[in-house]
Short mmCIF file of C-alpha atoms in Angstrom, two decimals:
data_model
loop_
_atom_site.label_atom_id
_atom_site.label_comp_id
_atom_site.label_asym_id
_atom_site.label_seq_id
_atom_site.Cartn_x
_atom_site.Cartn_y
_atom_site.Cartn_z
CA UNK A 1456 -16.44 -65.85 39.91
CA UNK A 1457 -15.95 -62.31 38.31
CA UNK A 1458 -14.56 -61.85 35.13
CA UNK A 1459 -11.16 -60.06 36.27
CA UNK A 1460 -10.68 -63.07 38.50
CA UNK A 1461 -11.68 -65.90 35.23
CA UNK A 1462 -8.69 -63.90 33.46
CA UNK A 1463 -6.48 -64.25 35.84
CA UNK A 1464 -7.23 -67.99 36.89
CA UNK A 1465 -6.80 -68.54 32.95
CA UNK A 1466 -3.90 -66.76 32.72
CA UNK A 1467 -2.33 -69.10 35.14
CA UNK A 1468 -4.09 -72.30 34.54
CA UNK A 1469 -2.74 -71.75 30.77
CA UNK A 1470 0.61 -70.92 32.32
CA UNK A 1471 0.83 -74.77 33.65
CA UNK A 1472 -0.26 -76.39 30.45
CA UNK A 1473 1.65 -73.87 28.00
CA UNK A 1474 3.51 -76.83 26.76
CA UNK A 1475 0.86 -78.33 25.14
CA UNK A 1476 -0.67 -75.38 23.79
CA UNK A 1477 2.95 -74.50 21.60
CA UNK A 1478 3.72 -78.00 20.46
CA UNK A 1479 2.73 -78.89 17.29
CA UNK A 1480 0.03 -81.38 16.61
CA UNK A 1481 1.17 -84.89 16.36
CA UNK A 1482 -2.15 -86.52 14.33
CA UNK A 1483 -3.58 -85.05 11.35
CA UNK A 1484 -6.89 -84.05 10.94
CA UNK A 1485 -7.32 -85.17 7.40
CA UNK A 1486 -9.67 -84.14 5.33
CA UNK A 1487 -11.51 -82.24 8.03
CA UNK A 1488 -13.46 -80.43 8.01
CA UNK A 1489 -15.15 -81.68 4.69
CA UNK A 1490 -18.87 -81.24 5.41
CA UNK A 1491 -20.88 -78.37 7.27
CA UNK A 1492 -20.06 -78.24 11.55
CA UNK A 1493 -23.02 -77.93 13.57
CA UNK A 1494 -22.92 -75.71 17.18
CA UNK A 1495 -25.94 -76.43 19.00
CA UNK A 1496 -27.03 -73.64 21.57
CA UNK A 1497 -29.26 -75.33 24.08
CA UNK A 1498 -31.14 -72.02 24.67
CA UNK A 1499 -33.94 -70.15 22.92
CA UNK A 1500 -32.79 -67.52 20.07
CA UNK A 1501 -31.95 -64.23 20.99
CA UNK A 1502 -30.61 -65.41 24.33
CA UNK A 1503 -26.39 -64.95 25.10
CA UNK A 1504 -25.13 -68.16 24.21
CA UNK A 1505 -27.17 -67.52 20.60
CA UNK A 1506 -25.77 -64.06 20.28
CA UNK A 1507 -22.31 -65.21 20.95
CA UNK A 1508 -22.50 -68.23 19.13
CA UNK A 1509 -24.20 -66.52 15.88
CA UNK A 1510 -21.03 -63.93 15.81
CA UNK A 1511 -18.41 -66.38 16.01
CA UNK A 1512 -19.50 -68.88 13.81
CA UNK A 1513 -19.71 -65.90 11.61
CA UNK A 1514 -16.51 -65.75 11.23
CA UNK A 1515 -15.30 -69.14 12.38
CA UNK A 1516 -16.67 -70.19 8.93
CA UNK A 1517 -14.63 -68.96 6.44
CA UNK A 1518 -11.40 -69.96 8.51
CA UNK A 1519 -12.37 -73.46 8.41
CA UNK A 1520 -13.89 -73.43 4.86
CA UNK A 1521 -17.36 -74.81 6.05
CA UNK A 1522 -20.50 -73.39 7.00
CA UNK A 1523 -20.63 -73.60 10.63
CA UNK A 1524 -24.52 -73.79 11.30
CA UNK A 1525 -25.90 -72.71 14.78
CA UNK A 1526 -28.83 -74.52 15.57
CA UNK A 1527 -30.99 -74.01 18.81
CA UNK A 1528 -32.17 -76.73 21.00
CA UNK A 1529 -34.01 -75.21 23.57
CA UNK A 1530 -35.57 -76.94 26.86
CA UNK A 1531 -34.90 -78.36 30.51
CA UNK A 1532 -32.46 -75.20 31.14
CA UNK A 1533 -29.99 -75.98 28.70
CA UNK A 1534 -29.74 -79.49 29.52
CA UNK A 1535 -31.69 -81.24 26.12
CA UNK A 1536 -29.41 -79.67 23.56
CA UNK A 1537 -25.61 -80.31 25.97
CA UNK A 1538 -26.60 -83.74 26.35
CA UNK A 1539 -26.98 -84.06 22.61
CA UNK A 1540 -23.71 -83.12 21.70
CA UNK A 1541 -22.94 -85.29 24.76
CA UNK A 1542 -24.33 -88.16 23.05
CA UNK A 1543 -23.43 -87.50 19.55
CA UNK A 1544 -20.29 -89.24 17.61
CA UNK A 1545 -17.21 -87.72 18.15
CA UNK A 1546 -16.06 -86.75 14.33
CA UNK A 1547 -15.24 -82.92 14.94
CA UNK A 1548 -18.73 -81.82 13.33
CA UNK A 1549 -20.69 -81.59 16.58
CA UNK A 1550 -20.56 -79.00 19.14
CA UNK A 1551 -22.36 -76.82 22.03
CA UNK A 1552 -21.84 -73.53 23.38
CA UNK A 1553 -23.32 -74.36 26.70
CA UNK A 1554 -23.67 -72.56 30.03
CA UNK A 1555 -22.48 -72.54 34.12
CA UNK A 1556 -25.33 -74.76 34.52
CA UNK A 1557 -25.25 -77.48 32.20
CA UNK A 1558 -21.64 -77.61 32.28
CA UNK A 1559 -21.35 -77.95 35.95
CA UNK A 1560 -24.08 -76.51 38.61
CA UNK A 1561 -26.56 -79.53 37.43
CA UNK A 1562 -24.59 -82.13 38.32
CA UNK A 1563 -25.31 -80.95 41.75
CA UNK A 1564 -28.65 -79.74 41.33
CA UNK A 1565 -30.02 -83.26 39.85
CA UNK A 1566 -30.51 -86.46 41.20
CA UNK A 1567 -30.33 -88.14 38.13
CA UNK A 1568 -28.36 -85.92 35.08
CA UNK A 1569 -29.03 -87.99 31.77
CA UNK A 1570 -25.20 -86.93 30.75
CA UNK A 1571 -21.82 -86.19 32.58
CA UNK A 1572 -20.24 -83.04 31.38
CA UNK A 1573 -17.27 -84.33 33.05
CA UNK A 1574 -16.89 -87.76 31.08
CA UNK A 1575 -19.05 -87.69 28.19
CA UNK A 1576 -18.18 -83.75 26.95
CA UNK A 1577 -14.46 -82.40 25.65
CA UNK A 1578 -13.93 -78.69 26.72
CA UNK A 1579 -12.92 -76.93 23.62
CA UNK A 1580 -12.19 -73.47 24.83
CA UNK A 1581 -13.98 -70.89 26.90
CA UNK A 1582 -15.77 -67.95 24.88
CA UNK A 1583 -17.10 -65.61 26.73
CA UNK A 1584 -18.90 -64.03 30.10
CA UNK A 1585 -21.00 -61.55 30.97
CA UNK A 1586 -22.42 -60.06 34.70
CA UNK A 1587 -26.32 -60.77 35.31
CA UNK A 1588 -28.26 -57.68 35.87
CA UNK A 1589 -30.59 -57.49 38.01
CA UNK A 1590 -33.97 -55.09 37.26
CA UNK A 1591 -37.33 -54.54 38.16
CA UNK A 1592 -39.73 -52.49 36.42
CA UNK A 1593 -39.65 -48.51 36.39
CA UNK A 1594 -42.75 -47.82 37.58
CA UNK A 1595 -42.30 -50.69 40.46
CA UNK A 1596 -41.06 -48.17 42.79
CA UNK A 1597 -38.26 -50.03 44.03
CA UNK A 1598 -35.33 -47.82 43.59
CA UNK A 1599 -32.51 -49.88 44.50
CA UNK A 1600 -31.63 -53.55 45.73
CA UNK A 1601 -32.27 -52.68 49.39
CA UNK A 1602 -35.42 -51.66 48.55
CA UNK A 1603 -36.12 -55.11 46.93
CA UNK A 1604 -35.45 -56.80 49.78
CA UNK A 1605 -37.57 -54.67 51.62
CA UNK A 1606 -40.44 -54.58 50.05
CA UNK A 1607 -40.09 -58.60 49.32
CA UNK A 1608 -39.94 -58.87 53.18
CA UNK A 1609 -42.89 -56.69 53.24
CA UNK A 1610 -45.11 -58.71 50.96
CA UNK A 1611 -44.18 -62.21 51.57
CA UNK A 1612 -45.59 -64.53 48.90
CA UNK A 1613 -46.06 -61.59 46.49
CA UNK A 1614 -43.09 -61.74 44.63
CA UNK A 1615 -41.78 -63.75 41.32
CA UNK A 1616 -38.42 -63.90 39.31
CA UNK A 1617 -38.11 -64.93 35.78
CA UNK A 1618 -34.78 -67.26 35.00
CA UNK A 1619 -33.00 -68.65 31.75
CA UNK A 1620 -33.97 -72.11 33.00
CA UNK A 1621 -33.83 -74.69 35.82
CA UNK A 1622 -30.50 -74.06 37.38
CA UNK A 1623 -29.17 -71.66 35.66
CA UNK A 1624 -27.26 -68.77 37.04
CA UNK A 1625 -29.83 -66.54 36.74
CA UNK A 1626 -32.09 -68.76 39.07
CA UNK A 1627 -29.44 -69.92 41.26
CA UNK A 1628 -28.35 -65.62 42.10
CA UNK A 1629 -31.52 -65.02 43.30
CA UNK A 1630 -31.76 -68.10 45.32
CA UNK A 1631 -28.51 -67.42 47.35
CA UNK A 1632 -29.94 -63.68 47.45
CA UNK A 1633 -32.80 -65.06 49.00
CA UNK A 1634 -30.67 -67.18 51.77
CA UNK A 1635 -28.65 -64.12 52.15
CA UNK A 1636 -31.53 -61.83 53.17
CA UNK A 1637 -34.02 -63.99 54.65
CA UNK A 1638 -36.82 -63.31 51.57
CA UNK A 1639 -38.76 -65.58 49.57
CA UNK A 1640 -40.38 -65.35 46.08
CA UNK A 1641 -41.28 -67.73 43.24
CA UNK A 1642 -38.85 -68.98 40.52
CA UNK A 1643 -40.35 -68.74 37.50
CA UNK A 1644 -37.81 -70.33 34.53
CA UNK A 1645 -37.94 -69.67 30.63
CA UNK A 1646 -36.38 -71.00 27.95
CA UNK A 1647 -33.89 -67.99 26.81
CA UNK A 1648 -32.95 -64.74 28.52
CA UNK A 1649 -35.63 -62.33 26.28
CA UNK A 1650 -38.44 -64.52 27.24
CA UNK A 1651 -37.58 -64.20 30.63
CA UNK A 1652 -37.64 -60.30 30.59
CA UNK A 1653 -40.48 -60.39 28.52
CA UNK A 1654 -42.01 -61.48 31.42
CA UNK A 1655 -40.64 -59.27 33.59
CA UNK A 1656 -42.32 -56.50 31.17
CA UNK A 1657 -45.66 -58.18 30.64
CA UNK A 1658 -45.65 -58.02 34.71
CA UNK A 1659 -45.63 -61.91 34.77
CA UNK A 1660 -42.79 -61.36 37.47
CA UNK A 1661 -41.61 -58.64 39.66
CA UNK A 1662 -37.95 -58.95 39.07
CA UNK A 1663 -34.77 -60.43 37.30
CA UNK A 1664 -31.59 -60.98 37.39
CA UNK A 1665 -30.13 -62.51 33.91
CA UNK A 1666 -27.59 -61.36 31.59
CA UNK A 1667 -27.15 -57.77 30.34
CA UNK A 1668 -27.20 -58.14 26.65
CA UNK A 1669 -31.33 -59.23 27.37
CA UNK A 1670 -32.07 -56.11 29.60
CA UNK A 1671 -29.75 -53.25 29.26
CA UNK A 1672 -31.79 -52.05 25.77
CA UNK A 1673 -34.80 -52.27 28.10
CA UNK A 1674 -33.00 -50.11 30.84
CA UNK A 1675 -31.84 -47.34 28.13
CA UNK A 1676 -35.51 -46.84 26.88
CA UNK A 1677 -36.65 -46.32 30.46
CA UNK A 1678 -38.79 -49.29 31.24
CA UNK A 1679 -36.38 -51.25 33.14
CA UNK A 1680 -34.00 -50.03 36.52
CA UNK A 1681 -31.19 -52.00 37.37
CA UNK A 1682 -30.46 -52.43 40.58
CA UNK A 1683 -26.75 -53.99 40.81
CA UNK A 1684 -24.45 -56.78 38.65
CA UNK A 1685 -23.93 -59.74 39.79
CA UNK A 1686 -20.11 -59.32 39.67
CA UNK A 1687 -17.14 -58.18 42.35
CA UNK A 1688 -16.32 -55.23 40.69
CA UNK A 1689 -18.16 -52.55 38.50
CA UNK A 1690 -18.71 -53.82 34.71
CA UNK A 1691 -16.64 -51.31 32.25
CA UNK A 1692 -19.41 -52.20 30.14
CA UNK A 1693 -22.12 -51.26 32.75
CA UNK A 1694 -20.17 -48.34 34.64
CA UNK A 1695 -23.07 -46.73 36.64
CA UNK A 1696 -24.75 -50.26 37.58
CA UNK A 1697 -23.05 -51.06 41.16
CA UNK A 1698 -22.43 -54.30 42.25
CA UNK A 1699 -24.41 -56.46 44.92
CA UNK A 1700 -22.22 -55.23 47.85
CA UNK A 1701 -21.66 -51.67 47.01
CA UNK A 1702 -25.48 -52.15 46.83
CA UNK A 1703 -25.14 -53.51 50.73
CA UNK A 1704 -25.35 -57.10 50.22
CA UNK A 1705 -21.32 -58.56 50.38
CA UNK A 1706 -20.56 -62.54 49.14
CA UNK A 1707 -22.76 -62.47 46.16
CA UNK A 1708 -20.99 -62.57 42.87
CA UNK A 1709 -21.20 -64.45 40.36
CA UNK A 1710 -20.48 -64.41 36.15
CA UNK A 1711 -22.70 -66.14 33.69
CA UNK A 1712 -19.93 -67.93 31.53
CA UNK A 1713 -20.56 -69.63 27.98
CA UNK A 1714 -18.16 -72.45 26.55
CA UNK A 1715 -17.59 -74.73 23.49
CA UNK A 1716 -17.42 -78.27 23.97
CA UNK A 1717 -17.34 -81.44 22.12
CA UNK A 1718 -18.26 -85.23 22.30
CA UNK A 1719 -15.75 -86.69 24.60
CA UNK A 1720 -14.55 -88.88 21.88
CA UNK A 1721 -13.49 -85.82 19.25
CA UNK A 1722 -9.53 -86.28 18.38
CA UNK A 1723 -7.41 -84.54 19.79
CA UNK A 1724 -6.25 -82.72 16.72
CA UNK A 1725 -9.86 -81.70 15.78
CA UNK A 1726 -10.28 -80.00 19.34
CA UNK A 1727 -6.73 -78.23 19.06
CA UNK A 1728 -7.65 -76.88 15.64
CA UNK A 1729 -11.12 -75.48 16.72
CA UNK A 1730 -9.83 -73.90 19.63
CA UNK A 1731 -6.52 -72.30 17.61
CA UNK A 1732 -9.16 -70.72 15.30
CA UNK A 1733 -11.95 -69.56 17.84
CA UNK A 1734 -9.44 -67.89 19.80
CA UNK A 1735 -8.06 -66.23 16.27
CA UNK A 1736 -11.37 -65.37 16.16
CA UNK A 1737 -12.24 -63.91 19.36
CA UNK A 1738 -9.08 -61.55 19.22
CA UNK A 1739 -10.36 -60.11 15.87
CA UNK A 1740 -11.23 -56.43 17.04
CA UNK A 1741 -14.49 -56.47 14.83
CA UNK A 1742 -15.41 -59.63 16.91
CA UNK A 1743 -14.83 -58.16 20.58
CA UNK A 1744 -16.85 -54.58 19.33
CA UNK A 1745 -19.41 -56.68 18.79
CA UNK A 1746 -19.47 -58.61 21.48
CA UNK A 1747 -19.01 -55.78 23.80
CA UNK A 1748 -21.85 -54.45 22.30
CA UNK A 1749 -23.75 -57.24 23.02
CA UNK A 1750 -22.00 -56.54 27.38
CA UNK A 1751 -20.17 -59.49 26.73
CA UNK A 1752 -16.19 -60.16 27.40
CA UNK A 1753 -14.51 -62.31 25.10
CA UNK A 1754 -12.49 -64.69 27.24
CA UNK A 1755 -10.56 -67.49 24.66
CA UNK A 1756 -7.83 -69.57 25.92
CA UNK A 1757 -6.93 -73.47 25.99
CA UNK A 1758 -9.02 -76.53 26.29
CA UNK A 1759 -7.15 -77.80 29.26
CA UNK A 1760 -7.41 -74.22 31.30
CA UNK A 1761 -11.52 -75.01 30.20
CA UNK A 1762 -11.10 -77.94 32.18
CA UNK A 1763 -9.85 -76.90 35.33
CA UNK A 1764 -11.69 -73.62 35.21
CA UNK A 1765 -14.96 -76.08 35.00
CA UNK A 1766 -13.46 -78.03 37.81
CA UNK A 1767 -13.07 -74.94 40.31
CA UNK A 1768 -16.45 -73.99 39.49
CA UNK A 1769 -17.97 -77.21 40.64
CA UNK A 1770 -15.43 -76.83 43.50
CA UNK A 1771 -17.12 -72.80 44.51
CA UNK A 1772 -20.23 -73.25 43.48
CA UNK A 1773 -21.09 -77.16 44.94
CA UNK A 1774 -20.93 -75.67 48.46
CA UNK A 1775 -23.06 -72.34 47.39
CA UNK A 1776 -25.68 -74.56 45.26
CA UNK A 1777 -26.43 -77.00 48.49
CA UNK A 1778 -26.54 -73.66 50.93
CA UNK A 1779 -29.65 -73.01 48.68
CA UNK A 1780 -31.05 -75.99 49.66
CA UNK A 1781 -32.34 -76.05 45.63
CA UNK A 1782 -32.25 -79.59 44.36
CA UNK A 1783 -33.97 -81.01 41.10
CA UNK A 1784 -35.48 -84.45 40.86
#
């Protein structure tokens, strides 16, 4: 799903629950918050739900008059730290900035998820999204995504990709371009997006496609090439990248998407204040330069367009996921 179209579905989905975003708040929070709020990103630092996370809590802080303490939680692609807030009490100091896959794609991918995103997490609101790039190195000699696939078809076997994790959208890209174009190479995951183009650098792998705030700083000094985003339509933050099928390969697009959630049980009143303030803070202009300078879109909006937004995802993406014929035990 591109970004334009996310704004648009949101735009809408809002438009149907606009009554309860206006009306006031019938409980009270209380006291709250009276203690530090913790936002667990279940990725490695330096990766885009830390980035995103670090500059809106930030700010987020001195709104509610609490520290608001990110802490990372790295390991089984995102899934250890979303199932802890899954699992945690519900008393409006627990939280997760989680991912596409965590939130929905691995509740197709596994057998047996130890949490329901679905049942056991409260969406909060939607914060940002960002295209996937895809690179290789400079000196690999592959000049643009057709010459990828070429020279993958060439050298079957030959070829790895680093990923943000198990299911993520970084792996699960490159597995649909790989059904797309009849190629094969080896998933390699990693715990955040910079260890996975460290990789990628250290010649681990041979290519990549994760998101643009772990790459582009690597394409500007000349040692990665992109090759195409992962979205519909050109980035305005990535203007001379072209997308998959302006690159010659039409129906892949996808957006890496990051969103705050709570335990299930979190009142009502808690979740409406939190996402009142995070959107305050995500239309501060000092906020979206920063994020754009990180290639990321602030998004913002209400918890109940989160949840249907989540909903059409599983509804897209189940159909794409079992195409891939990827499946986690």
């Amino acid at each position: 799903m591109t970004l334009r179209t996310s704004r648009r579905l949101f735009a809408a989905l809002a438009a149907c629950g606009i009554a309860a975003a206006v009306l006031p708040v019938a409980a009270q929070t209380g006291d709250w918050p009276s203690k530090p709020i913790r936002l667990v990103v279940p990725y490695g630092a330096g990766s885009s739900p830390d980035v995103i996370a670090r500059i809106i809590a930030e700010r987020l802080s001195p709104r509610l008059g609490q520290p608001v303490i990110v802490e990372n939680r790295a390991g089984a692609g995102g899934n250890n730290g979303t199932a802890a807030v899954a699992k945690a009490e519900g008393d409006g100091y627990q939280y997760v900035i989680s991912t596409n896959g965590p939130l929905v794609y691995n509740t197709v991918l596994y057998s047996k998820l130890p949490y329901d995103p679905f049942k056991e997490l409260r969406p909060v609101v939607l914060a940002g999204g960002q295209a996937n790039v895809c690179v290789v190195p400079s000196d690999s000699g592959i000049e643009n995504l057709r010459g990828l696939v070429t020279a993958m078809k060439r050298n079957p076997g030959k070829f790895n990709f680093s990923s943000t994790g198990v299911g993520s959208l970084s792996q699960l890209g490159v597995e649909l371009l790989k059904v797309k174009t009849d190629t094969y190479a080896v998933h390699i995951p990693y715990a955040s997006s910079p260890l996975a183009v460290m990789a990628l650098l250290q010649g681990d792998v041979q290519f990549a496609c994760v998101p643009a705030v772990a790459v582009m700083p690597h394409v500007k000094s000349g040692k990665l090439r992109p090759l195409a985003v992962s979205t519909a339509k050109r980035s305005e933050l990535t203007p001379d990248i072209p997308t998959m099928k302006e690159a010659g390969l039409p129906e892949i697009e996808n957006l890496a998407w990051m969103a705050i959630m709570a335990p299930a049980s979190t009142p009502d009143a808690i979740v409406e204040r939190m996402n009142r303030e995070i959107n305050a803070v995500l239309d501060m202009p000092e906020v979206r330069s920063r994020l754009h300078a990180q290639y990321m879109e602030p998004i913002g909006g209400t918890p109940q367009a989160l949840q249907r937004f989540m909903q059409q995802e599983l509804r897209v993406m189940t159909p794409i996921i079992k195409r891939t014929g990827v499946t986690i035990d």
